[in-house]
Amino acid sequence: MQNLTLVKNNKKNNDLKSFLKENWNKKYKHLLKTKGAILFRGFDVPDINEFNSVVKSVHKKILNYEEASTPRSKIKGKVYSSTEISPQVEIPIHNEMSYASKFPQNLWFYSNIVAKKGGQTTIANSKKIYDQIDAKIKKDFEKNKIMYIRRYGYGLDLSWSRTFNTKNKAKVSNHCKKNKIKLKWIDRDKLLTWQINNFSLFNPVIKSKIWFNQAHLFHRSNYDKTTKLLFNKVLGKNNFPRDTKFGNGKDIPLSYLKKIRRVLENNSININWKENDILVLNNLLVSHGRRKFSGKRKVFVVMTNDK
Ligand SMILES: [Fe+2]
């Protein structure tokens, strides 16, 4: 993939911090902006403390994971587990937090334990994805935008307290108001939220539009067969814990999502992790996902902004 730069260290001095001190501003900062993906391999990054300090040596603006979509635990400082979604589930290519009004510019992944089988992080060029999606599909999405719907409190997805990092209902309401999320409290502890966001984003560095959304990932069609059957039975087909529609409330045709998913798979590149690898992605250029896996896999993530 032309987006990915592999930086392999074979020298005796394999300290990534000192390597970046010398080369980040000179070279890699620019590469991340223009190409979008850098894999640092063969450096001495034995644990998350070192990983944390590598990221901090380059970025001042380290972010919290707010408005969570995936179960993630804060491990140390602002280092999170990458996702705790079942190894049996493939995570489709997506742009991090593209459903939200605020999203990170960069994602730093650190591979601490490599899965026995599978577990690759997938990456794809978000500009190519945008270019390859049918014109009619793009036109409909650009015009109508995407409505992200979430239902909390049914015990079948993340709780609202985990997503919003608080147990205080007033704080949740306040956060939603500030971030253009509509909400409705139902019964004592159930919450319905919906927000409308764009299909694409203009990247000023490459002067192009990129695909930037999670319509396919939030849509009820993304659940596996067993889960769909369960949700249909327990909640009814219009009450899944998460779903997407067009911004005007109309259903997104399944044929649209099918075509988009095909474009995503056609553009996916597997990153076959090695222990202590660090992968940096520009979220505004390169999207990511995860293959199914077996065995133990530990990948951590830190999200950053340039300013
Ligand atoms: Fe992600």
PDB file of C-alpha atoms and ligand atoms in Angstrom:
ATOM      1  CA  MET A   1       0.000   0.000   0.000  1.00  0.00           C
ATOM      2  CA  GLN A   2       1.482   3.299  -1.009  1.00  0.00           C
ATOM      3  CA  ASN A   3       0.148   4.932   2.164  1.00  0.00           C
ATOM      4  CA  LEU A   4       2.157   2.746   4.468  1.00  0.00           C
ATOM      5  CA  THR A   5       5.755   3.570   5.321  1.00  0.00           C
ATOM      6  CA  LEU A   6       7.651   0.818   7.089  1.00  0.00           C
ATOM      7  CA  VAL A   7      10.459   2.014   9.335  1.00  0.00           C
ATOM      8  CA  LYS A   8      12.554  -0.960  10.308  1.00  0.00           C
ATOM      9  CA  ASN A   9      15.291  -0.570  12.842  1.00  0.00           C
ATOM     10  CA  ASN A  10      18.226  -2.885  12.661  1.00  0.00           C
ATOM     11  CA  LYS A  11      20.801  -0.698  14.319  1.00  0.00           C
ATOM     12  CA  LYS A  12      22.197  -1.220  17.778  1.00  0.00           C
ATOM     13  CA  ASN A  13      20.517   1.889  19.107  1.00  0.00           C
ATOM     14  CA  ASN A  14      16.896   0.842  18.964  1.00  0.00           C
ATOM     15  CA  ASP A  15      15.472   3.521  21.204  1.00  0.00           C
ATOM     16  CA  LEU A  16      12.393   4.840  19.388  1.00  0.00           C
ATOM     17  CA  LYS A  17      12.224   8.066  21.382  1.00  0.00           C
ATOM     18  CA  SER A  18      15.702   9.159  20.390  1.00  0.00           C
ATOM     19  CA  PHE A  19      15.022   8.047  16.798  1.00  0.00           C
ATOM     20  CA  LEU A  20      11.891  10.203  16.713  1.00  0.00           C
ATOM     21  CA  LYS A  21      13.639  13.122  18.371  1.00  0.00           C
ATOM     22  CA  GLU A  22      16.007  13.164  15.464  1.00  0.00           C
ATOM     23  CA  ASN A  23      13.599  12.283  12.651  1.00  0.00           C
ATOM     24  CA  TRP A  24       9.964  13.100  13.532  1.00  0.00           C
ATOM     25  CA  ASN A  25       9.919  16.791  12.603  1.00  0.00           C
ATOM     26  CA  LYS A  26      12.385  16.269   9.800  1.00  0.00           C
ATOM     27  CA  LYS A  27      10.523  13.481   8.077  1.00  0.00           C
ATOM     28  CA  TYR A  28       7.760  11.446   9.674  1.00  0.00           C
ATOM     29  CA  LYS A  29       5.434  14.245  10.763  1.00  0.00           C
ATOM     30  CA  HIS A  30       5.078  15.204   7.111  1.00  0.00           C
ATOM     31  CA  LEU A  31       4.738  11.593   5.987  1.00  0.00           C
ATOM     32  CA  LEU A  32       1.894  11.023   8.437  1.00  0.00           C
ATOM     33  CA  LYS A  33       0.068  14.061   7.083  1.00  0.00           C
ATOM     34  CA  THR A  34       0.528  13.198   3.429  1.00  0.00           C
ATOM     35  CA  LYS A  35       0.631   9.384   3.343  1.00  0.00           C
ATOM     36  CA  GLY A  36      -1.233   8.504   6.522  1.00  0.00           C
ATOM     37  CA  ALA A  37       0.379   5.342   7.946  1.00  0.00           C
ATOM     38  CA  ILE A  38       3.773   4.578   9.497  1.00  0.00           C
ATOM     39  CA  LEU A  39       4.822   1.277  11.042  1.00  0.00           C
ATOM     40  CA  PHE A  40       7.809   1.373  13.390  1.00  0.00           C
ATOM     41  CA  ARG A  41       9.284  -2.106  13.716  1.00  0.00           C
ATOM     42  CA  GLY A  42      12.251  -3.522  15.579  1.00  0.00           C
ATOM     43  CA  PHE A  43      12.507  -0.784  18.194  1.00  0.00           C
ATOM     44  CA  ASP A  44      12.719  -1.440  21.894  1.00  0.00           C
ATOM     45  CA  VAL A  45       9.185  -0.797  23.163  1.00  0.00           C
ATOM     46  CA  PRO A  46       8.800  -3.452  25.866  1.00  0.00           C
ATOM     47  CA  ASP A  47       5.646  -2.210  27.606  1.00  0.00           C
ATOM     48  CA  ILE A  48       2.858   0.354  27.657  1.00  0.00           C
ATOM     49  CA  ASN A  49       4.907   2.738  29.807  1.00  0.00           C
ATOM     50  CA  GLU A  50       7.455   3.050  27.037  1.00  0.00           C
ATOM     51  CA  PHE A  51       4.693   3.243  24.418  1.00  0.00           C
ATOM     52  CA  ASN A  52       3.039   6.055  26.362  1.00  0.00           C
ATOM     53  CA  SER A  53       6.269   7.933  26.637  1.00  0.00           C
ATOM     54  CA  VAL A  54       7.031   7.476  22.897  1.00  0.00           C
ATOM     55  CA  VAL A  55       3.680   9.062  21.974  1.00  0.00           C
ATOM     56  CA  LYS A  56       4.173  11.863  24.491  1.00  0.00           C
ATOM     57  CA  SER A  57       7.588  12.634  23.033  1.00  0.00           C
ATOM     58  CA  VAL A  58       5.868  13.562  19.766  1.00  0.00           C
ATOM     59  CA  HIS A  59       2.394  14.826  20.668  1.00  0.00           C
ATOM     60  CA  LYS A  60       1.282  17.237  23.355  1.00  0.00           C
ATOM     61  CA  LYS A  61      -2.424  16.750  22.768  1.00  0.00           C
ATOM     62  CA  ILE A  62      -3.377  13.283  24.020  1.00  0.00           C
ATOM     63  CA  LEU A  63      -7.111  12.566  24.017  1.00  0.00           C
ATOM     64  CA  ASN A  64      -9.623  10.763  26.208  1.00  0.00           C
ATOM     65  CA  TYR A  65     -11.972   8.243  24.630  1.00  0.00           C
ATOM     66  CA  GLU A  66     -15.339  10.008  24.853  1.00  0.00           C
ATOM     67  CA  GLU A  67     -18.662   9.026  23.269  1.00  0.00           C
ATOM     68  CA  ALA A  68     -17.339   5.479  23.076  1.00  0.00           C
ATOM     69  CA  SER A  69     -18.567   3.078  20.466  1.00  0.00           C
ATOM     70  CA  THR A  70     -16.494   0.076  21.434  1.00  0.00           C
ATOM     71  CA  PRO A  71     -15.660  -1.388  24.864  1.00  0.00           C
ATOM     72  CA  ARG A  72     -12.220  -0.092  25.739  1.00  0.00           C
ATOM     73  CA  SER A  73     -10.474   0.112  29.084  1.00  0.00           C
ATOM     74  CA  LYS A  74      -8.198   2.852  30.243  1.00  0.00           C
ATOM     75  CA  ILE A  75      -4.992   1.037  31.090  1.00  0.00           C
ATOM     76  CA  LYS A  76      -2.653   3.785  32.112  1.00  0.00           C
ATOM     77  CA  GLY A  77      -2.731   7.545  31.600  1.00  0.00           C
ATOM     78  CA  LYS A  78      -4.528   7.842  28.278  1.00  0.00           C
ATOM     79  CA  VAL A  79      -3.479   4.459  26.945  1.00  0.00           C
ATOM     80  CA  TYR A  80      -6.523   2.295  26.155  1.00  0.00           C
ATOM     81  CA  SER A  81      -6.992  -1.326  25.188  1.00  0.00           C
ATOM     82  CA  SER A  82      -7.739  -1.162  21.451  1.00  0.00           C
ATOM     83  CA  THR A  83     -11.108  -2.921  21.681  1.00  0.00           C
ATOM     84  CA  GLU A  84     -12.615  -5.667  23.788  1.00  0.00           C
ATOM     85  CA  ILE A  85     -15.038  -6.829  21.102  1.00  0.00           C
ATOM     86  CA  SER A  86     -15.092 -10.649  20.777  1.00  0.00           C
ATOM     87  CA  PRO A  87     -12.220 -12.230  18.784  1.00  0.00           C
ATOM     88  CA  GLN A  88     -14.898 -13.976  16.698  1.00  0.00           C
ATOM     89  CA  VAL A  89     -16.119 -10.667  15.346  1.00  0.00           C
ATOM     90  CA  GLU A  90     -14.466  -8.907  12.447  1.00  0.00           C
ATOM     91  CA  ILE A  91     -14.379  -5.145  12.868  1.00  0.00           C
ATOM     92  CA  PRO A  92     -15.019  -3.507   9.508  1.00  0.00           C
ATOM     93  CA  ILE A  93     -12.843  -0.712   8.189  1.00  0.00           C
ATOM     94  CA  HIS A  94     -13.872   2.634   9.705  1.00  0.00           C
ATOM     95  CA  ASN A  95     -12.582   6.092  10.582  1.00  0.00           C
ATOM     96  CA  GLU A  96     -12.228   6.513  14.337  1.00  0.00           C
ATOM     97  CA  MET A  97     -15.190   8.367  15.896  1.00  0.00           C
ATOM     98  CA  SER A  98     -16.429   9.626  12.527  1.00  0.00           C
ATOM     99  CA  TYR A  99     -19.974   9.431  13.937  1.00  0.00           C
ATOM    100  CA  ALA A 100     -19.120  12.110  16.519  1.00  0.00           C
ATOM    101  CA  SER A 101     -18.671  15.857  16.278  1.00  0.00           C
ATOM    102  CA  LYS A 102     -15.109  15.567  17.606  1.00  0.00           C
ATOM    103  CA  PHE A 103     -12.689  12.898  16.451  1.00  0.00           C
ATOM    104  CA  PRO A 104      -8.980  12.245  16.809  1.00  0.00           C
ATOM    105  CA  GLN A 105      -6.513  13.236  14.094  1.00  0.00           C
ATOM    106  CA  ASN A 106      -4.051  10.468  14.835  1.00  0.00           C
ATOM    107  CA  LEU A 107      -4.158   6.955  16.245  1.00  0.00           C
ATOM    108  CA  TRP A 108      -1.119   5.251  17.727  1.00  0.00           C
ATOM    109  CA  PHE A 109      -1.392   1.459  18.027  1.00  0.00           C
ATOM    110  CA  TYR A 110       1.044  -0.667  19.995  1.00  0.00           C
ATOM    111  CA  SER A 111       1.245  -4.438  19.593  1.00  0.00           C
ATOM    112  CA  ASN A 112       2.232  -6.005  22.900  1.00  0.00           C
ATOM    113  CA  ILE A 113       1.082  -9.604  22.329  1.00  0.00           C
ATOM    114  CA  VAL A 114       0.500 -11.015  18.835  1.00  0.00           C
ATOM    115  CA  ALA A 115      -2.524 -13.301  18.266  1.00  0.00           C
ATOM    116  CA  LYS A 116      -1.854 -16.956  17.498  1.00  0.00           C
ATOM    117  CA  LYS A 117      -3.907 -16.742  14.327  1.00  0.00           C
ATOM    118  CA  GLY A 118      -5.469 -13.735  12.568  1.00  0.00           C
ATOM    119  CA  GLY A 119      -5.932 -10.508  14.521  1.00  0.00           C
ATOM    120  CA  GLN A 120      -4.373  -8.305  11.877  1.00  0.00           C
ATOM    121  CA  THR A 121      -5.257  -4.645  11.950  1.00  0.00           C
ATOM    122  CA  THR A 122      -6.624  -3.740   8.546  1.00  0.00           C
ATOM    123  CA  ILE A 123      -5.991  -0.360   6.985  1.00  0.00           C
ATOM    124  CA  ALA A 124      -7.366   1.340   3.890  1.00  0.00           C
ATOM    125  CA  ASN A 125      -6.982   4.599   2.022  1.00  0.00           C
ATOM    126  CA  SER A 126     -10.083   6.706   2.807  1.00  0.00           C
ATOM    127  CA  LYS A 127      -9.668   8.833  -0.338  1.00  0.00           C
ATOM    128  CA  LYS A 128      -9.585   5.759  -2.566  1.00  0.00           C
ATOM    129  CA  ILE A 129     -12.676   4.421  -0.804  1.00  0.00           C
ATOM    130  CA  TYR A 130     -14.510   7.680  -1.429  1.00  0.00           C
ATOM    131  CA  ASP A 131     -13.441   7.711  -5.083  1.00  0.00           C
ATOM    132  CA  GLN A 132     -14.539   4.115  -5.634  1.00  0.00           C
ATOM    133  CA  ILE A 133     -18.043   4.386  -4.152  1.00  0.00           C
ATOM    134  CA  ASP A 134     -20.809   4.691  -6.805  1.00  0.00           C
ATOM    135  CA  ALA A 135     -21.709   8.272  -7.683  1.00  0.00           C
ATOM    136  CA  LYS A 136     -25.418   7.721  -6.968  1.00  0.00           C
ATOM    137  CA  ILE A 137     -24.687   6.312  -3.493  1.00  0.00           C
ATOM    138  CA  LYS A 138     -22.369   9.223  -2.705  1.00  0.00           C
ATOM    139  CA  LYS A 139     -24.947  11.721  -3.934  1.00  0.00           C
ATOM    140  CA  ASP A 140     -27.707  10.292  -1.724  1.00  0.00           C
ATOM    141  CA  PHE A 141     -25.485  10.148   1.349  1.00  0.00           C
ATOM    142  CA  GLU A 142     -24.004  13.621   0.793  1.00  0.00           C
ATOM    143  CA  LYS A 143     -27.480  15.094   0.417  1.00  0.00           C
ATOM    144  CA  ASN A 144     -29.198  13.270   3.265  1.00  0.00           C
ATOM    145  CA  LYS A 145     -26.265  12.644   5.639  1.00  0.00           C
ATOM    146  CA  ILE A 146     -26.311   9.861   8.234  1.00  0.00           C
ATOM    147  CA  MET A 147     -28.343   9.508  11.408  1.00  0.00           C
ATOM    148  CA  TYR A 148     -26.650   7.445  14.132  1.00  0.00           C
ATOM    149  CA  ILE A 149     -29.146   5.961  16.567  1.00  0.00           C
ATOM    150  CA  ARG A 150     -28.223   4.352  19.895  1.00  0.00           C
ATOM    151  CA  ARG A 151     -30.359   2.720  22.548  1.00  0.00           C
ATOM    152  CA  TYR A 152     -28.787   2.299  25.968  1.00  0.00           C
ATOM    153  CA  GLY A 153     -29.969   0.427  29.030  1.00  0.00           C
ATOM    154  CA  TYR A 154     -31.117  -2.885  27.569  1.00  0.00           C
ATOM    155  CA  GLY A 155     -27.982  -4.725  28.674  1.00  0.00           C
ATOM    156  CA  LEU A 156     -27.151  -5.646  25.101  1.00  0.00           C
ATOM    157  CA  ASP A 157     -24.474  -3.087  24.228  1.00  0.00           C
ATOM    158  CA  LEU A 158     -22.369  -0.495  26.055  1.00  0.00           C
ATOM    159  CA  SER A 159     -24.180   1.249  28.898  1.00  0.00           C
ATOM    160  CA  TRP A 160     -24.731   5.006  28.691  1.00  0.00           C
ATOM    161  CA  SER A 161     -22.472   5.477  31.715  1.00  0.00           C
ATOM    162  CA  ARG A 162     -19.590   3.741  29.893  1.00  0.00           C
ATOM    163  CA  THR A 163     -20.130   5.648  26.667  1.00  0.00           C
ATOM    164  CA  PHE A 164     -20.312   9.025  28.380  1.00  0.00           C
ATOM    165  CA  ASN A 165     -17.849   8.243  31.209  1.00  0.00           C
ATOM    166  CA  THR A 166     -20.297   9.305  33.938  1.00  0.00           C
ATOM    167  CA  LYS A 167     -23.143   7.974  36.049  1.00  0.00           C
ATOM    168  CA  ASN A 168     -24.721  11.413  36.228  1.00  0.00           C
ATOM    169  CA  LYS A 169     -27.729  11.809  33.913  1.00  0.00           C
ATOM    170  CA  ALA A 170     -27.534  15.608  33.920  1.00  0.00           C
ATOM    171  CA  LYS A 171     -23.926  15.441  32.737  1.00  0.00           C
ATOM    172  CA  VAL A 172     -24.948  13.121  29.888  1.00  0.00           C
ATOM    173  CA  SER A 173     -27.736  15.504  28.867  1.00  0.00           C
ATOM    174  CA  ASN A 174     -25.342  18.407  28.995  1.00  0.00           C
ATOM    175  CA  HIS A 175     -22.696  16.653  26.922  1.00  0.00           C
ATOM    176  CA  CYS A 176     -25.278  15.700  24.292  1.00  0.00           C
ATOM    177  CA  LYS A 177     -26.571  19.234  24.075  1.00  0.00           C
ATOM    178  CA  LYS A 178     -23.058  20.598  23.555  1.00  0.00           C
ATOM    179  CA  ASN A 179     -22.235  17.989  20.914  1.00  0.00           C
ATOM    180  CA  LYS A 180     -25.380  18.114  18.803  1.00  0.00           C
ATOM    181  CA  ILE A 181     -26.700  14.775  20.037  1.00  0.00           C
ATOM    182  CA  LYS A 182     -30.480  14.582  20.507  1.00  0.00           C
ATOM    183  CA  LEU A 183     -31.597  12.468  23.442  1.00  0.00           C
ATOM    184  CA  LYS A 184     -34.616  11.066  25.219  1.00  0.00           C
ATOM    185  CA  TRP A 185     -34.611   9.353  28.611  1.00  0.00           C
ATOM    186  CA  ILE A 186     -37.000   6.421  28.701  1.00  0.00           C
ATOM    187  CA  ASP A 187     -38.312   4.831  31.905  1.00  0.00           C
ATOM    188  CA  ARG A 188     -35.767   5.078  34.694  1.00  0.00           C
ATOM    189  CA  ASP A 189     -32.524   4.103  33.092  1.00  0.00           C
ATOM    190  CA  LYS A 190     -32.930   3.787  29.356  1.00  0.00           C
ATOM    191  CA  LEU A 191     -31.626   6.315  26.914  1.00  0.00           C
ATOM    192  CA  LEU A 192     -32.221   6.924  23.217  1.00  0.00           C
ATOM    193  CA  THR A 193     -29.802   9.179  21.340  1.00  0.00           C
ATOM    194  CA  TRP A 194     -29.539  10.229  17.723  1.00  0.00           C
ATOM    195  CA  GLN A 195     -27.139  12.487  15.893  1.00  0.00           C
ATOM    196  CA  ILE A 196     -26.652  13.450  12.290  1.00  0.00           C
ATOM    197  CA  ASN A 197     -23.243  13.560  10.694  1.00  0.00           C
ATOM    198  CA  ASN A 198     -21.599  13.708   7.287  1.00  0.00           C
ATOM    199  CA  PHE A 199     -20.674  10.993   4.829  1.00  0.00           C
ATOM    200  CA  SER A 200     -17.348  12.537   3.870  1.00  0.00           C
ATOM    201  CA  LEU A 201     -14.782  15.049   4.982  1.00  0.00           C
ATOM    202  CA  PHE A 202     -12.525  17.425   3.074  1.00  0.00           C
ATOM    203  CA  ASN A 203      -8.870  16.828   3.862  1.00  0.00           C
ATOM    204  CA  PRO A 204      -7.092  20.165   3.291  1.00  0.00           C
ATOM    205  CA  VAL A 205      -3.624  18.587   3.075  1.00  0.00           C
ATOM    206  CA  ILE A 206      -4.372  16.320   0.129  1.00  0.00           C
ATOM    207  CA  LYS A 207      -7.071  18.755  -1.060  1.00  0.00           C
ATOM    208  CA  SER A 208      -9.571  15.932  -1.530  1.00  0.00           C
ATOM    209  CA  LYS A 209     -12.684  14.517  -0.039  1.00  0.00           C
ATOM    210  CA  ILE A 210     -12.295  11.321   1.950  1.00  0.00           C
ATOM    211  CA  TRP A 211     -14.848   8.705   3.044  1.00  0.00           C
ATOM    212  CA  PHE A 212     -15.479   9.478   6.724  1.00  0.00           C
ATOM    213  CA  ASN A 213     -18.381   7.793   8.479  1.00  0.00           C
ATOM    214  CA  GLN A 214     -19.565   4.608  10.171  1.00  0.00           C
ATOM    215  CA  ALA A 215     -22.934   4.136   8.447  1.00  0.00           C
ATOM    216  CA  HIS A 216     -22.125   0.495   7.666  1.00  0.00           C
ATOM    217  CA  LEU A 217     -20.769  -0.276  11.131  1.00  0.00           C
ATOM    218  CA  PHE A 218     -23.689   1.112  13.171  1.00  0.00           C
ATOM    219  CA  HIS A 219     -26.336  -0.221  10.775  1.00  0.00           C
ATOM    220  CA  ARG A 220     -28.379  -3.160  12.099  1.00  0.00           C
ATOM    221  CA  SER A 221     -27.176  -5.243   9.139  1.00  0.00           C
ATOM    222  CA  ASN A 222     -23.696  -5.262  10.693  1.00  0.00           C
ATOM    223  CA  TYR A 223     -24.751  -7.606  13.501  1.00  0.00           C
ATOM    224  CA  ASP A 224     -24.141 -11.325  12.975  1.00  0.00           C
ATOM    225  CA  LYS A 225     -27.064 -13.663  12.309  1.00  0.00           C
ATOM    226  CA  THR A 226     -27.461 -14.966  15.883  1.00  0.00           C
ATOM    227  CA  THR A 227     -27.369 -11.488  17.393  1.00  0.00           C
ATOM    228  CA  LYS A 228     -29.867 -10.213  14.829  1.00  0.00           C
ATOM    229  CA  LEU A 229     -32.268 -13.030  15.702  1.00  0.00           C
ATOM    230  CA  LEU A 230     -31.886 -12.323  19.410  1.00  0.00           C
ATOM    231  CA  PHE A 231     -32.414  -8.563  19.033  1.00  0.00           C
ATOM    232  CA  ASN A 232     -35.405  -9.114  16.747  1.00  0.00           C
ATOM    233  CA  LYS A 233     -36.984 -11.326  19.365  1.00  0.00           C
ATOM    234  CA  VAL A 234     -36.173  -9.233  22.430  1.00  0.00           C
ATOM    235  CA  LEU A 235     -36.295  -5.684  21.091  1.00  0.00           C
ATOM    236  CA  GLY A 236     -38.031  -5.789  17.711  1.00  0.00           C
ATOM    237  CA  LYS A 237     -36.424  -4.994  14.389  1.00  0.00           C
ATOM    238  CA  ASN A 238     -36.683  -1.241  14.771  1.00  0.00           C
ATOM    239  CA  ASN A 239     -35.173  -1.110  18.228  1.00  0.00           C
ATOM    240  CA  PHE A 240     -31.651  -2.453  17.867  1.00  0.00           C
ATOM    241  CA  PRO A 241     -29.065  -0.961  20.304  1.00  0.00           C
ATOM    242  CA  ARG A 242     -27.517   0.835  17.356  1.00  0.00           C
ATOM    243  CA  ASP A 243     -28.614   1.592  13.859  1.00  0.00           C
ATOM    244  CA  THR A 244     -28.165   4.104  11.076  1.00  0.00           C
ATOM    245  CA  LYS A 245     -30.619   5.781   8.756  1.00  0.00           C
ATOM    246  CA  PHE A 246     -30.377   8.672   6.341  1.00  0.00           C
ATOM    247  CA  GLY A 247     -30.518  12.028   8.106  1.00  0.00           C
ATOM    248  CA  ASN A 248     -34.146  12.459   7.016  1.00  0.00           C
ATOM    249  CA  GLY A 249     -35.109   9.259   8.866  1.00  0.00           C
ATOM    250  CA  LYS A 250     -35.441   7.110   5.743  1.00  0.00           C
ATOM    251  CA  ASP A 251     -33.910   3.650   5.559  1.00  0.00           C
ATOM    252  CA  ILE A 252     -30.506   3.252   3.926  1.00  0.00           C
ATOM    253  CA  PRO A 253     -30.915   0.666   1.132  1.00  0.00           C
ATOM    254  CA  LEU A 254     -29.097  -2.562   1.972  1.00  0.00           C
ATOM    255  CA  SER A 255     -27.732  -2.609  -1.574  1.00  0.00           C
ATOM    256  CA  TYR A 256     -25.867   0.651  -0.798  1.00  0.00           C
ATOM    257  CA  LEU A 257     -24.231  -0.848   2.280  1.00  0.00           C
ATOM    258  CA  LYS A 258     -23.371  -4.022   0.431  1.00  0.00           C
ATOM    259  CA  LYS A 259     -21.579  -2.050  -2.277  1.00  0.00           C
ATOM    260  CA  ILE A 260     -19.755   0.080   0.286  1.00  0.00           C
ATOM    261  CA  ARG A 261     -18.641  -3.035   2.193  1.00  0.00           C
ATOM    262  CA  ARG A 262     -17.264  -4.474  -1.042  1.00  0.00           C
ATOM    263  CA  VAL A 263     -15.229  -1.307  -1.679  1.00  0.00           C
ATOM    264  CA  LEU A 264     -13.898  -1.463   1.894  1.00  0.00           C
ATOM    265  CA  GLU A 265     -12.816  -5.087   1.574  1.00  0.00           C
ATOM    266  CA  ASN A 266     -11.219  -4.457  -1.830  1.00  0.00           C
ATOM    267  CA  ASN A 267      -9.091  -1.709  -0.299  1.00  0.00           C
ATOM    268  CA  SER A 268      -8.164  -3.467   2.948  1.00  0.00           C
ATOM    269  CA  ILE A 269      -4.531  -4.224   3.676  1.00  0.00           C
ATOM    270  CA  ASN A 270      -3.568  -6.533   6.540  1.00  0.00           C
ATOM    271  CA  ILE A 271      -0.971  -5.401   9.019  1.00  0.00           C
ATOM    272  CA  ASN A 272       0.605  -8.612  10.288  1.00  0.00           C
ATOM    273  CA  TRP A 273       1.684  -7.530  13.735  1.00  0.00           C
ATOM    274  CA  LYS A 274       5.024  -8.320  15.260  1.00  0.00           C
ATOM    275  CA  GLU A 275       5.638  -7.870  18.943  1.00  0.00           C
ATOM    276  CA  ASN A 276       6.495  -4.268  19.944  1.00  0.00           C
ATOM    277  CA  ASP A 277       5.353  -2.791  16.619  1.00  0.00           C
ATOM    278  CA  ILE A 278       3.967   0.721  16.697  1.00  0.00           C
ATOM    279  CA  LEU A 279       1.582   1.789  13.945  1.00  0.00           C
ATOM    280  CA  VAL A 280       0.607   5.439  13.559  1.00  0.00           C
ATOM    281  CA  LEU A 281      -2.407   6.341  11.442  1.00  0.00           C
ATOM    282  CA  ASN A 282      -3.675   9.666  10.234  1.00  0.00           C
ATOM    283  CA  ASN A 283      -7.412   9.210  10.887  1.00  0.00           C
ATOM    284  CA  LEU A 284      -8.176  11.787   8.184  1.00  0.00           C
ATOM    285  CA  LEU A 285      -6.494   9.739   5.502  1.00  0.00           C
ATOM    286  CA  VAL A 286      -6.316   6.087   6.501  1.00  0.00           C
ATOM    287  CA  SER A 287      -9.154   4.045   8.003  1.00  0.00           C
ATOM    288  CA  HIS A 288      -8.738   0.852  10.025  1.00  0.00           C
ATOM    289  CA  GLY A 289     -10.404  -2.376  11.206  1.00  0.00           C
ATOM    290  CA  ARG A 290      -9.525  -5.736  12.771  1.00  0.00           C
ATOM    291  CA  ARG A 291      -9.565  -9.348  11.582  1.00  0.00           C
ATOM    292  CA  LYS A 292     -10.942 -12.163  13.720  1.00  0.00           C
ATOM    293  CA  PHE A 293      -8.370 -13.974  15.811  1.00  0.00           C
ATOM    294  CA  SER A 294      -7.577 -16.830  18.132  1.00  0.00           C
ATOM    295  CA  GLY A 295      -5.245 -16.848  21.101  1.00  0.00           C
ATOM    296  CA  LYS A 296      -4.239 -13.892  23.194  1.00  0.00           C
ATOM    297  CA  ARG A 297      -3.896 -10.526  21.480  1.00  0.00           C
ATOM    298  CA  LYS A 298      -2.949  -7.288  23.145  1.00  0.00           C
ATOM    299  CA  VAL A 299      -3.014  -4.096  21.131  1.00  0.00           C
ATOM    300  CA  PHE A 300      -3.179  -0.718  22.852  1.00  0.00           C
ATOM    301  CA  VAL A 301      -4.153   2.640  21.444  1.00  0.00           C
ATOM    302  CA  VAL A 302      -3.510   6.299  22.143  1.00  0.00           C
ATOM    303  CA  MET A 303      -5.405   9.005  20.283  1.00  0.00           C
ATOM    304  CA  THR A 304      -3.825  12.380  19.607  1.00  0.00           C
ATOM    305  CA  ASN A 305      -4.401  15.709  17.916  1.00  0.00           C
ATOM    306  CA  ASP A 306      -1.697  17.804  16.296  1.00  0.00           C
ATOM    307  CA  LYS A 307      -2.781  21.017  18.018  1.00  0.00           C
TER     308      LYS A 307
HETATM  309 FE    FE B   1     -11.369   1.993  15.635  1.00  0.00          FE
END
